[in-house]
Coordinates of C-alpha atoms in Angstrom, one line a residue:
M1 CA -30.4 18.3 -56.3
S2 CA -27.4 20.6 -56.0
P3 CA -25.9 19.6 -59.3
F4 CA -28.6 21.5 -61.1
R5 CA -27.8 24.7 -59.1
S6 CA -24.2 24.2 -60.2
G7 CA -25.2 24.0 -63.9
L8 CA -24.5 20.3 -64.1
T9 CA -26.8 17.6 -65.5
P10 CA -26.7 14.2 -63.7
L11 CA -26.1 11.3 -66.0
F12 CA -28.3 9.0 -64.0
V13 CA -29.3 8.1 -60.4
C14 CA -28.4 4.7 -59.0
C15 CA -30.2 3.4 -55.9
T16 CA -29.4 0.1 -54.2
A17 CA -31.7 -2.7 -53.1
G18 CA -29.6 -4.7 -50.7
T19 CA -26.1 -3.2 -50.1
T20 CA -23.2 -5.5 -49.9
V21 CA -22.1 -5.0 -46.3
Y22 CA -25.3 -4.0 -44.3
G23 CA -28.0 -5.2 -46.6
A24 CA -29.7 -1.8 -46.7
F25 CA -32.4 -0.7 -49.1
D26 CA -32.8 2.8 -50.6
P27 CA -36.3 4.3 -50.6
I28 CA -36.9 3.7 -54.3
E29 CA -40.3 5.3 -54.4
K30 CA -39.0 8.6 -53.1
I31 CA -36.0 8.5 -55.4
A32 CA -38.2 7.7 -58.4
D33 CA -40.4 10.8 -57.7
I34 CA -37.3 13.0 -57.9
C35 CA -36.0 11.3 -61.1
E36 CA -39.4 11.6 -62.8
R37 CA -39.7 15.2 -61.8
H38 CA -36.2 16.0 -63.3
K39 CA -36.4 13.4 -66.2
I40 CA -33.3 11.5 -65.0
W41 CA -32.6 7.9 -65.7
L42 CA -33.2 5.7 -62.6
H43 CA -31.2 2.6 -62.2
V44 CA -31.7 0.1 -59.4
D45 CA -28.9 -2.1 -58.3
A46 CA -30.9 -5.1 -57.1
A47 CA -28.0 -7.6 -57.6
W48 CA -28.3 -8.8 -54.0
G49 CA -31.8 -7.9 -52.9
G50 CA -33.7 -8.5 -56.1
G51 CA -34.7 -12.0 -55.1
L52 CA -37.1 -10.6 -52.5
L53 CA -39.4 -9.8 -55.3
L54 CA -40.2 -13.5 -55.4
S55 CA -41.6 -13.3 -51.8
K56 CA -45.0 -11.5 -51.4
E57 CA -44.2 -11.1 -47.7
H58 CA -40.9 -9.2 -48.3
R59 CA -41.1 -7.6 -51.7
Y60 CA -42.3 -4.4 -50.1
K61 CA -38.6 -3.5 -49.5
L62 CA -38.3 -2.9 -53.3
A63 CA -41.5 -0.9 -53.6
G64 CA -41.1 1.4 -56.6
I65 CA -38.6 -0.8 -58.5
E66 CA -41.2 -1.0 -61.3
R67 CA -40.6 2.7 -62.0
A68 CA -36.9 2.1 -62.8
N69 CA -35.5 2.6 -66.3
S70 CA -33.0 -0.3 -65.6
V71 CA -32.4 -2.9 -63.0
T72 CA -29.5 -5.3 -62.3
W73 CA -30.3 -8.6 -60.7
N74 CA -28.0 -11.5 -59.9
P75 CA -29.9 -14.8 -59.5
H76 CA -26.6 -16.4 -58.5
K77 CA -26.9 -14.6 -55.2
L78 CA -30.1 -14.9 -53.3
M79 CA -31.8 -17.3 -55.7
G80 CA -28.9 -19.7 -55.5
A81 CA -28.1 -20.2 -59.2
L82 CA -24.7 -21.3 -60.1
L83 CA -22.1 -18.7 -61.0
Q84 CA -22.4 -16.8 -63.1
C85 CA -26.0 -15.8 -63.6
S86 CA -26.7 -12.0 -63.9
A87 CA -29.3 -9.9 -65.6
C88 CA -29.6 -6.3 -66.7
L89 CA -33.2 -5.5 -67.3
L90 CA -34.2 -2.4 -69.3
R91 CA -37.6 -0.8 -69.7
Q92 CA -36.9 0.6 -73.2
D93 CA -37.3 -2.1 -75.8
G94 CA -34.4 -2.4 -78.3
L95 CA -32.0 -0.2 -76.3
L96 CA -29.4 -3.0 -75.8
F97 CA -29.3 -3.5 -79.6
Q98 CA -28.8 0.3 -80.1
C99 CA -25.9 0.4 -77.6
N100 CA -24.1 -2.8 -78.5
Q101 CA -25.1 -3.9 -82.0
M102 CA -22.1 -4.3 -84.4
S103 CA -24.1 -6.0 -87.1
A104 CA -21.2 -8.3 -88.0
D105 CA -22.4 -10.0 -91.1
Y106 CA -19.9 -12.9 -90.6
L107 CA -21.8 -13.8 -87.4
F108 CA -25.4 -12.6 -87.8
M109 CA -26.8 -13.5 -91.2
Q110 CA -30.3 -12.1 -91.7
D111 CA -31.6 -14.9 -94.1
K112 CA -32.3 -17.3 -91.3
P113 CA -35.5 -19.4 -91.1
Y114 CA -36.4 -18.0 -87.7
D115 CA -36.8 -14.7 -85.9
V116 CA -33.3 -13.2 -85.8
S117 CA -34.1 -11.2 -82.7
F118 CA -33.3 -14.4 -80.8
D119 CA -29.7 -14.0 -81.8
T120 CA -28.6 -12.3 -78.5
G121 CA -25.0 -11.6 -79.4
D122 CA -25.8 -8.1 -80.7
K123 CA -27.5 -7.3 -77.4
A124 CA -24.5 -7.8 -75.1
I125 CA -21.0 -6.2 -74.8
Q126 CA -19.5 -9.7 -74.7
C127 CA -21.2 -10.9 -78.0
G128 CA -20.3 -14.6 -77.6
R129 CA -21.1 -15.9 -74.1
H130 CA -22.5 -18.8 -72.2
N131 CA -26.3 -19.3 -72.2
D132 CA -26.4 -18.3 -68.5
V133 CA -30.1 -17.9 -68.4
F134 CA -30.7 -21.6 -69.1
K135 CA -29.8 -22.7 -65.6
L136 CA -32.1 -20.1 -64.1
W137 CA -34.9 -21.3 -66.3
L138 CA -34.3 -24.9 -65.1
M139 CA -34.4 -23.8 -61.5
W140 CA -37.5 -21.8 -62.0
K141 CA -39.3 -24.7 -63.7
S142 CA -38.3 -27.0 -60.8
K143 CA -39.1 -24.7 -57.9
G144 CA -41.7 -22.4 -59.3
M145 CA -42.7 -19.1 -57.8
E146 CA -44.1 -20.8 -54.7
G147 CA -40.9 -22.8 -54.2
Y148 CA -38.8 -19.6 -54.4
R149 CA -41.2 -17.8 -52.1
K150 CA -40.8 -20.5 -49.4
Q151 CA -37.0 -20.6 -49.9
I152 CA -36.6 -16.8 -49.4
N153 CA -39.1 -16.7 -46.5
M154 CA -37.1 -19.4 -44.8
L155 CA -33.9 -17.5 -45.2
M156 CA -35.5 -14.3 -43.8
D157 CA -36.8 -16.3 -40.8
H158 CA -33.4 -17.7 -40.2
A159 CA -31.9 -14.2 -40.3
A160 CA -34.5 -13.0 -37.7
Y161 CA -33.7 -16.1 -35.5
F162 CA -29.9 -15.6 -35.7
T163 CA -30.3 -11.9 -34.9
Q164 CA -32.4 -12.7 -31.8
R165 CA -29.9 -15.3 -30.6
I166 CA -27.0 -12.9 -31.1
K167 CA -28.8 -10.3 -29.0
E168 CA -29.5 -12.9 -26.2
T169 CA -26.0 -14.3 -26.0
E170 CA -23.5 -12.6 -23.6
G171 CA -20.5 -11.0 -25.3
Y172 CA -22.2 -10.3 -28.6
E173 CA -23.1 -6.8 -29.9
M174 CA -24.9 -5.9 -33.1
V175 CA -23.5 -3.4 -35.5
V176 CA -26.9 -2.7 -36.9
D177 CA -29.5 -3.4 -34.3
S178 CA -32.4 -4.3 -36.7
P179 CA -31.0 -5.7 -40.0
E180 CA -33.2 -5.1 -43.1
F181 CA -32.1 -8.2 -44.9
L182 CA -29.9 -11.3 -44.6
N183 CA -26.7 -9.4 -43.6
I184 CA -26.2 -9.8 -39.9
C185 CA -23.2 -7.7 -38.7
F186 CA -21.9 -8.2 -35.2
W187 CA -19.0 -8.3 -32.8
Y188 CA -18.0 -10.9 -30.3
I189 CA -16.2 -9.2 -27.4
P190 CA -14.2 -11.6 -25.2
S191 CA -14.8 -11.2 -21.5
K192 CA -11.3 -9.9 -20.9
L193 CA -12.0 -6.9 -23.2
R194 CA -15.4 -5.9 -21.8
K195 CA -14.2 -3.7 -19.0
L196 CA -11.4 -1.9 -20.9
D197 CA -11.6 1.8 -21.6
P198 CA -13.3 2.6 -24.9
A199 CA -10.1 3.5 -26.9
E200 CA -8.2 0.4 -25.8
K201 CA -11.2 -1.8 -26.3
K202 CA -11.7 -0.6 -29.8
A203 CA -8.0 -1.1 -30.7
R204 CA -8.0 -4.7 -29.4
L205 CA -11.4 -5.5 -30.8
E206 CA -10.1 -4.7 -34.3
K207 CA -8.0 -7.9 -34.1
I208 CA -10.6 -10.3 -32.7
A209 CA -12.8 -11.1 -35.7
P210 CA -9.8 -11.9 -38.0
K211 CA -8.3 -14.2 -35.3
I212 CA -11.6 -16.0 -34.7
K213 CA -12.1 -16.5 -38.4
A214 CA -8.6 -17.9 -38.8
K215 CA -9.1 -20.4 -35.9
M216 CA -12.5 -21.5 -37.3
M217 CA -10.8 -22.2 -40.7
E218 CA -7.9 -24.1 -39.0
R219 CA -10.5 -26.2 -37.1
G220 CA -12.4 -26.8 -40.3
T221 CA -15.7 -25.9 -38.7
T222 CA -17.1 -22.9 -40.5
M223 CA -16.0 -19.7 -42.3
V224 CA -17.7 -16.3 -41.8
G225 CA -16.3 -13.2 -43.4
Y226 CA -15.4 -10.1 -41.4
Q227 CA -15.7 -6.6 -42.6
P228 CA -13.1 -3.8 -42.4
D229 CA -14.6 -0.4 -41.7
K230 CA -12.8 2.9 -41.2
Q231 CA -15.3 4.0 -38.6
R232 CA -15.6 0.8 -36.6
P233 CA -13.4 -2.2 -35.5
N234 CA -13.5 -5.3 -37.7
F235 CA -16.9 -7.0 -37.3
F236 CA -18.4 -10.3 -38.5
R237 CA -20.7 -10.1 -41.5
M238 CA -22.9 -13.2 -41.5
I239 CA -24.8 -13.7 -44.8
I240 CA -27.6 -16.2 -44.6
S241 CA -28.2 -17.3 -48.2
N242 CA -27.6 -21.0 -48.3
Q243 CA -31.0 -22.8 -48.5
A244 CA -29.5 -25.9 -46.8
I245 CA -28.7 -24.0 -43.5
T246 CA -30.5 -25.0 -40.3
R247 CA -31.1 -23.3 -37.0
D248 CA -28.7 -25.9 -35.5
D249 CA -26.0 -24.6 -37.8
L250 CA -26.7 -21.1 -36.6
D251 CA -26.6 -22.1 -32.9
F252 CA -23.3 -24.0 -33.6
L253 CA -21.7 -20.9 -35.1
I254 CA -22.7 -18.7 -32.1
K255 CA -21.1 -21.3 -29.7
E256 CA -18.0 -21.8 -31.8
I257 CA -17.3 -18.0 -31.9
V258 CA -17.7 -17.8 -28.1
E259 CA -15.4 -20.8 -27.5
I260 CA -12.7 -19.5 -29.7
G261 CA -13.1 -15.9 -28.6
E262 CA -12.6 -16.8 -25.0
S263 CA -9.5 -18.8 -25.8
L264 CA -7.6 -15.9 -27.4

């Protein structure tokens, strides 16, 4: 905690549960210990990985999140809600009102025949906004906890299957050998590049993923993003979050990349 030694006071600590590129999870329990010891606000960015809480088999990756002061969670990501559906959850009751309340009497009259705390406009920066939580409520009522558990477990199983197939298929290399989540990052190295010296191989590999992606889009078969990285050549970043995906789809993608890659 070097800021203390410098006479500085940290505003808050933010740890991530499911990073955008690699799907990595910070050790929330250990970070929470430090925050509690120094009385620092702990925020958990679980926008991507928060959905794992609905799976008893995988929620251990977010162990300690219950100790956070605030959490962001985007059901429009892993849970599959329509855009936009985001939540900011705070432990301290009433804090959103304290931060955002303008008490505009032309909007929020107090003489209403119901509990005025249900008027959510004073809780949010936007004031007027869509009732974005309603679609989440409908999905939850339809699927239930068990339905979401099965959905998330299926996606995690697909990610494990895809990772294994990538490792078994000639020409593929993993960027992260054992992914923590649904982000599978990999290269496809065409056969004509495999025996080049490392410097030339890296320079030419930089252009492979963008070219393969462009060809797949031209053919109308599939679309997988690639990731620029200052320390590595461009690599594919496959995110398995569509509940309609099948193992046949994953096998097709692997073959499609090989076919296009060898034709370059």
